[in-house]
Amino acid sequence: MTPQEIAALLSEQFEDRVLESKTDEINPWSDVKSEAVLEVSQFLRSDSRLRMDHLELLGGVDYKENLEVVYVLFSMEHRHRYTIKCQLSKESPSLPSVESVWRVANWHEREAYDMFGIEFEGHSDLSRILCPDDWEGYPLRKDYVFPKSYRDMPV
Amino acid sequence: MEVQYSGDVMTLNMGPQHPSTHGVLRLELKTDGEIVADAKPHIGYLHRCFEKHCENVDYPGVVPFTDRLDYCAAMNQELGYVLAVEKLMGIKINDRVRYLRVIMAELGRIASHLIAAGTYGNDIGTFTPFWWCFRDRETILDFFEETCGARLLYNYNWIGGLMHDVKPDFGKRVIEFIDYFEPQVDNLNKILSDNYIFIKRTANVGILKPEVAVSYGVTGPNLRGSGVAFDVRKDEPYLGYEEFDFDIAVGKGDYGPVGSCWDRYMVRIREVKECCKIIRQAVAKLPPGDVRETVPKRVKPPKGDVYMRTEAPRGELGYYIVSDGSPKPYRLKVKSPCFTAMSAFREVSRGVMIADLIAILGSFDIVLGEIDR
Amino acid sequence: MESVDQLLQLIPYYDLLPEIIRAMMPAFVGCVIILAGLLLTILLLVWFERKVSAHIQDRLGPMEVGGWHGWAQTLADGLKLLLKEDIVLDTTDRTLFKMAPFIVFIGAFAAFVVLPFGASSIISDLNIGILYILALGSLAVVGIIMAGWASNNKYSLYGGMRAAAQIISYEIPAAIAIMTVIIPVGSLSMVEIVNAQQGGIQNWFIFRYPPLIFLAFVIYFIASLAEVNRTPFDIPEAESELVAGYHTEYTGIRFAIFFIAEYANMFMVAAVITTLFLGGWTSVGPTDSQVIPGPIVFYIKAVVLILAQMWIRWSLPRLRVDQLMYLSWKVLLPFSFALVLGVGWLAVYA
């Protein structure tokens, strides 16, 4: 399926919860409302024309006004790729976890939480994965300030 | 396997410093005697803030950083990054650069698989194949050293081209090496792969079913060991891989169920032979040319984002780059194959013995530099 | 021993010493000679192992220390170990921690008093010689468990427990394989066993009642590899899994004693196989016209067996614990029973 067809299918299925789609770029994507992410993921995985069973990348991006979560999905059967993006506010970034759809999302979401502070509702064990468990701050945000010390050790 | 736990469960740390965890990985084990009830991996001991660094360095300056992700296969890490940037900028490279990149990537793949095989033998208890593998790897590192000056971390693949051209008789000597090396793989099979004790230790252990593997995002030799024939070089070819004639090595379950540790290990060995095939074809087709012809003076990609994946020795390496039109990347995210493989580790290692845990960990062939970035 | 007696008579005023000391002196001097000879042998064996392993792995091994192929490497390593800091942790059980290496050491060395190096070169011809050697193997287990427990370290504990299970399990097929040799001899004394093999190579036990005793030799060789914790049975000290198993926490001279005990064990086991199966100190031709002295022949045969042990160590991977137990109880044990029955039947009716 071409990206245009996938975008059309998504808009048809989810109407106003798919905010915007750009299919002419090098990496075609659709912007989805954060509450609908779990339903969209389940649809993308189970629909027989799409069958996106391989979550290639789940990452956070910090645009200065808001945060964004990017999902790059691939289908082993149909060999097509599509990207879903989801805008979140900086004050309370939270959206449903897709761990139940793709098991690999468990670790990817932990990393997004660790680096950006994005909360994933329904995640089985949302704890820091790369930084120590009691680290303060979210390192990959653009306004992150390195702490002067960690547990009384100068950083 | 449903396991009944009699007696108390002991918590043991296969700590960050351990001879067989292939890096600084901490496994929190709960053991009942010799059987492991739960093995929880803790990573982050080698986190070097790669993604944050890349936001402060310009695009060509990121290449040495990508070397240091998976330091055992640095050529392939660089390759993925420069291909992603070239895709974003729309740069077309000439044929000499293309074939040289293929030759270097495949040589890097052989070197990386030799490390995997040797250290796996070490974990299982036989120390001899390690030395044999490293002896052959030395020749490959000599090739790299004479071309770009470094044995392990190269900065060789540049955006739009290569750092230096190779010496005039490079192709001839590479073919000589491949001619010498292919029988050595049979030697390695005799001492390790077909060894009765090695098979008993690995062929019934760590079964990873194909559906579980895909759900956990496992790719590369780990996925192919479970019988799923998926290789980025065949399914989404880059660098002209579609014109080379080679097969994908897939685990067939020769000595036990499909998806065992032995299958994953053997896929790597079979892949080494396929790499030799590709190198021969690439050297035969290598045209003359200038390797710095298409290197841009200033790298300023247009606004947008790109996702590019290549087949690194450990799996599918993906680079997601967000560019805002400036000379420095706005966001660079790496999807490293070992990260996803490690996320499947906890499930595969329930109910096995401690010795099996080491066998499973070695068969996933992880490098902590890539997991932690 | 007569030669030792004659040597002692040469000491001035020897006859003035009390009776009891004069009775113990020959044995004491013999032990000192054996200890010295053994330490030299171990020096040589460690160097030999490094060279053998290096050449199997396509490299050179020690080349610098001492000039010719690094023969003094072991001396240098031993000196280094002696000069290291002796760390005894606070959290360990200090008495057991300090005793453990010596118990393993004793288990290895005390077996040498009954080994016949030559026609009359034996310290004590016990009439239960081989049984004494088997019993000392069990003593080493106590030392290993002590080391594993007293280190207060979970990895050492694993090493100690595995060692106990392994050594105890493999003692049984070893003992039963030895019985196939005892049956034709009729005595447990080591000197009697060697005397029964005199007269030439065809009389060596390995070639008698073919192929039953040859199979017993194979079973005893495998079981003895497990007794001395060599690969493929080196799970107690599995370097890649348990760091260093039961001797993780030992440094300096205590570690050196464990190390020496391992090589002494290797030599002891090779010596026992030589005595039981390969004719001991007898040479290839008839014994009365033996040209090479007994101890030299004995030594050469033991070193050939040690070479086989090293060869196996550097080629094969390690067995897992349950596979090791399976091998001992379900493979070696029934086979050795069958061999004893076979040899017994042949000895009585054939």
XYZ file of C-alpha atoms in Angstrom, chain C:
350
model
C 64.041 -46.758 50.910
C 67.172 -48.749 51.578
C 69.240 -46.122 49.846
C 67.694 -43.463 52.064
C 68.555 -45.550 55.108
C 72.161 -45.855 53.960
C 72.324 -42.103 53.348
C 71.073 -41.386 56.849
C 73.693 -43.663 58.432
C 76.297 -41.332 57.018
C 75.146 -38.483 59.275
C 77.576 -38.283 62.263
C 76.073 -39.206 65.650
C 72.943 -40.568 63.890
C 72.777 -43.561 66.260
C 72.467 -41.304 69.257
C 69.003 -40.064 68.262
C 66.010 -41.656 70.033
C 64.546 -44.808 68.491
C 61.297 -43.233 67.493
C 62.964 -40.476 65.488
C 65.209 -42.969 63.709
C 62.129 -44.971 62.747
C 60.396 -41.937 61.234
C 63.415 -40.361 59.518
C 63.468 -42.429 56.304
C 59.813 -41.684 55.643
C 60.341 -38.028 56.502
C 63.310 -37.650 54.191
C 61.412 -39.474 51.467
C 58.536 -37.028 51.823
C 60.859 -34.052 51.566
C 62.408 -35.496 48.409
C 58.978 -36.115 46.927
C 57.838 -32.612 47.848
C 60.871 -31.009 46.262
C 60.616 -33.141 43.154
C 56.940 -32.437 42.898
C 57.346 -28.687 43.195
C 59.895 -28.782 40.406
C 57.571 -30.900 38.340
C 54.739 -28.478 38.897
C 56.973 -25.618 37.813
C 57.602 -27.512 34.636
C 53.953 -28.496 34.181
C 52.642 -24.952 34.428
C 55.146 -23.834 31.799
C 54.255 -26.853 29.700
C 50.557 -26.078 29.909
C 51.110 -22.528 28.769
C 53.179 -23.667 25.818
C 50.749 -26.403 24.828
C 47.754 -24.103 25.073
C 49.575 -21.413 23.099
C 50.476 -23.711 20.244
C 46.967 -25.123 20.057
C 45.707 -21.542 19.866
C 48.165 -20.606 17.121
C 50.349 -18.331 19.218
C 53.702 -18.660 20.977
C 53.269 -18.593 24.735
C 56.019 -17.529 27.160
C 59.160 -16.566 25.269
C 60.983 -13.969 27.342
C 61.612 -14.989 30.915
C 64.748 -17.090 31.232
C 65.758 -16.936 27.585
C 64.884 -20.228 25.928
C 61.137 -20.222 25.308
C 60.447 -18.579 28.642
C 61.173 -21.636 30.832
C 61.433 -19.510 33.969
C 57.989 -17.968 33.517
C 56.485 -20.004 36.340
C 59.222 -18.915 38.708
C 58.456 -15.304 37.892
C 54.714 -15.847 38.378
C 55.253 -17.691 41.629
C 57.447 -14.893 42.928
C 54.821 -12.361 41.965
C 52.114 -14.282 43.803
C 54.263 -14.520 46.910
C 54.824 -10.794 46.958
C 51.133 -9.912 46.685
C 49.099 -8.514 49.527
C 47.373 -11.143 51.602
C 43.743 -10.058 51.728
C 41.500 -11.807 54.222
C 38.138 -10.139 54.228
C 36.394 -9.192 57.423
C 33.168 -10.791 56.369
C 34.596 -14.244 55.837
C 34.832 -17.021 58.339
C 38.543 -16.547 58.964
C 39.536 -19.944 60.307
C 37.871 -21.901 57.563
C 39.070 -19.388 54.969
C 42.682 -19.893 55.974
C 42.444 -23.661 56.385
C 40.770 -24.439 53.097
C 43.747 -24.165 50.703
C 45.844 -26.385 52.934
C 43.246 -29.116 53.079
C 43.056 -29.217 49.310
C 46.842 -29.233 49.229
C 47.027 -32.183 51.613
C 44.483 -34.103 49.584
C 46.727 -33.739 46.564
C 50.120 -34.388 48.140
C 49.423 -37.135 50.616
C 48.624 -39.528 47.803
C 52.243 -39.557 46.676
C 53.435 -41.673 49.573
C 51.983 -44.834 48.080
C 52.980 -44.310 44.476
C 55.749 -46.645 43.321
C 58.238 -44.593 41.342
C 60.664 -47.446 40.898
C 61.251 -51.036 41.983
C 62.053 -49.992 45.532
C 61.291 -46.277 45.410
C 58.153 -46.013 47.445
C 57.748 -44.323 50.762
C 55.188 -46.633 52.229
C 53.895 -49.795 50.662
C 50.433 -49.789 52.208
C 48.529 -52.965 51.566
C 45.432 -50.806 50.920
C 47.322 -48.453 48.620
C 44.695 -47.695 45.999
C 41.909 -47.387 48.541
C 43.970 -44.788 50.382
C 44.302 -42.740 47.188
C 40.567 -42.849 46.539
C 39.886 -41.727 50.098
C 42.193 -38.735 49.734
C 40.224 -37.583 46.715
C 37.277 -37.104 49.008
C 39.378 -34.989 51.348
C 39.856 -32.400 48.630
C 36.076 -31.954 48.425
C 35.965 -30.855 52.048
C 38.572 -28.221 51.329
C 36.679 -26.910 48.323
C 33.397 -26.643 50.153
C 35.186 -24.832 52.964
C 36.640 -22.372 50.487
C 33.287 -21.804 48.835
C 31.426 -21.284 52.095
C 33.997 -19.266 53.965
C 34.391 -16.710 51.201
C 30.954 -15.285 51.999
C 30.372 -14.729 48.302
C 27.488 -16.194 46.340
C 29.646 -17.020 43.350
C 32.117 -18.940 45.496
C 29.237 -20.780 47.104
C 28.013 -21.873 43.698
C 31.505 -23.043 42.856
C 31.821 -24.971 46.087
C 28.458 -26.701 45.775
C 29.051 -27.635 42.168
C 32.476 -29.012 43.025
C 31.054 -31.144 45.810
C 28.356 -32.613 43.592
C 30.781 -33.229 40.764
C 33.648 -34.825 42.667
C 31.440 -37.068 44.749
C 29.520 -38.252 41.702
C 32.615 -39.090 39.700
C 34.381 -40.957 42.469
C 32.029 -43.893 42.017
C 32.658 -44.764 38.371
C 36.340 -44.134 39.049
C 36.433 -46.607 41.902
C 34.498 -49.237 40.003
C 36.693 -48.871 36.941
C 39.677 -49.467 39.195
C 38.106 -52.678 40.433
C 38.522 -54.180 36.978
C 42.271 -53.931 37.552
C 42.137 -55.198 41.127
C 40.381 -58.405 40.131
C 43.318 -59.927 38.172
C 45.824 -58.721 40.783
C 44.028 -59.806 43.899
C 45.522 -57.100 46.101
C 45.033 -53.383 46.699
C 48.713 -52.701 47.169
C 50.263 -50.508 44.492
C 53.513 -52.465 44.433
C 51.637 -55.724 43.821
C 49.714 -54.073 40.977
C 52.912 -53.025 39.238
C 54.547 -56.406 39.857
C 51.620 -58.095 38.151
C 52.433 -56.122 35.008
C 56.076 -57.018 34.726
C 57.538 -58.742 31.736
C 56.868 -56.462 28.831
C 54.264 -54.321 27.190
C 51.858 -57.169 26.568
C 51.415 -57.574 30.282
C 50.274 -54.029 30.923
C 46.719 -54.113 32.199
C 45.439 -51.895 29.424
C 46.053 -54.700 26.971
C 44.668 -57.530 29.119
C 41.152 -58.879 28.710
C 40.745 -56.683 25.677
C 38.781 -54.511 25.277
C 37.292 -54.511 28.758
C 40.169 -53.059 30.681
C 40.848 -50.579 27.879
C 37.286 -49.308 28.335
C 37.884 -49.186 32.071
C 40.941 -47.038 31.349
C 38.795 -44.660 29.293
C 36.182 -44.451 32.032
C 38.793 -43.836 34.702
C 40.486 -41.174 32.554
C 37.205 -39.299 32.130
C 36.305 -39.652 35.806
C 39.742 -38.432 36.814
C 39.342 -35.308 34.689
C 36.253 -34.590 36.756
C 38.121 -35.317 39.991
C 40.709 -32.680 39.248
C 38.224 -30.086 37.898
C 39.668 -29.880 34.411
C 37.662 -28.934 31.360
C 35.267 -30.268 30.217
C 34.415 -30.627 33.877
C 35.692 -27.363 35.275
C 32.374 -25.878 36.331
C 33.537 -25.240 39.903
C 35.977 -22.716 38.608
C 34.192 -21.836 35.399
C 35.853 -18.600 34.541
C 33.179 -17.304 32.292
C 30.285 -17.925 34.605
C 31.442 -17.677 38.143
C 34.438 -15.369 37.772
C 36.721 -17.876 39.472
C 34.357 -20.077 41.399
C 35.469 -21.259 44.785
C 38.814 -19.473 44.754
C 37.492 -16.050 43.713
C 38.388 -14.410 46.999
C 41.847 -15.865 47.381
C 44.944 -13.842 46.573
C 48.665 -14.186 46.769
C 50.098 -17.247 48.356
C 46.741 -18.758 49.251
C 45.788 -18.709 45.603
C 49.196 -20.105 44.737
C 48.508 -23.066 47.013
C 45.213 -23.790 45.248
C 46.974 -23.530 41.937
C 49.787 -25.854 43.004
C 47.245 -28.298 44.415
C 45.438 -28.418 41.076
C 48.593 -29.311 39.183
C 49.678 -31.772 41.852
C 46.275 -33.411 41.513
C 46.764 -33.632 37.784
C 50.110 -35.295 38.215
C 48.781 -37.632 40.890
C 45.935 -38.794 38.722
C 48.291 -39.322 35.782
C 50.612 -41.279 38.060
C 47.751 -43.465 39.279
C 46.679 -44.244 35.721
C 50.275 -45.077 34.839
C 50.576 -47.447 37.754
C 47.273 -49.187 37.232
C 46.975 -49.429 33.494
C 50.266 -48.627 31.837
C 52.721 -50.763 33.774
C 54.047 -48.204 36.257
C 57.821 -48.061 36.220
C 58.262 -51.127 33.988
C 59.611 -50.535 30.567
C 58.467 -51.834 27.222
C 60.699 -54.897 27.125
C 61.271 -57.562 29.783
C 61.848 -56.079 33.203
C 65.124 -57.708 34.271
C 66.907 -56.162 31.325
C 65.436 -52.706 31.834
C 67.951 -50.073 30.746
C 66.150 -46.834 31.608
C 65.672 -46.441 35.353
C 62.147 -46.975 36.712
C 61.425 -43.422 37.873
C 62.299 -41.971 34.451
C 59.939 -44.335 32.648
C 57.230 -43.569 35.186
C 57.749 -39.866 34.718
C 57.603 -40.049 30.937
C 54.371 -42.030 30.956
C 52.781 -39.594 33.410
C 53.790 -36.607 31.294
C 52.279 -38.174 28.175
C 48.994 -38.577 30.028
C 49.195 -34.998 31.254
C 49.701 -33.883 27.669
C 46.478 -35.701 26.804
C 44.692 -33.920 29.657
C 45.905 -30.538 28.466
C 44.992 -31.288 24.888
C 41.463 -32.105 25.945
C 41.237 -28.979 28.088
C 42.059 -26.604 25.273
C 39.791 -28.245 22.700
C 36.494 -28.942 24.380
C 33.794 -26.690 25.830
C 32.411 -27.088 29.301
C 29.514 -29.338 30.241
C 26.549 -27.924 32.109
C 25.909 -29.159 35.656
C 22.997 -31.421 34.895
C 24.680 -32.844 31.797
C 27.706 -33.616 33.927
C 25.588 -35.480 36.478
C 23.836 -37.327 33.686
C 27.162 -38.436 32.281
C 28.347 -39.756 35.604
C 25.274 -41.511 36.867
C 23.600 -42.680 33.692
C 26.506 -43.371 31.364
C 29.759 -44.051 33.189
C 28.320 -45.913 36.152
C 26.356 -48.609 34.300
C 29.247 -49.108 31.890
C 31.716 -49.550 34.689
C 29.442 -52.069 36.427
C 29.182 -54.002 33.191
C 32.956 -53.950 32.816
C 33.514 -55.283 36.324
C 31.071 -58.087 35.686
C 32.785 -58.868 32.419
C 36.287 -58.905 33.848
C 35.184 -60.913 36.855
C 33.526 -63.526 34.710
C 36.548 -63.787 32.416
C 38.899 -64.031 35.369
C 36.966 -66.878 36.934
C 35.931 -68.916 33.946
C 38.473 -68.075 31.248
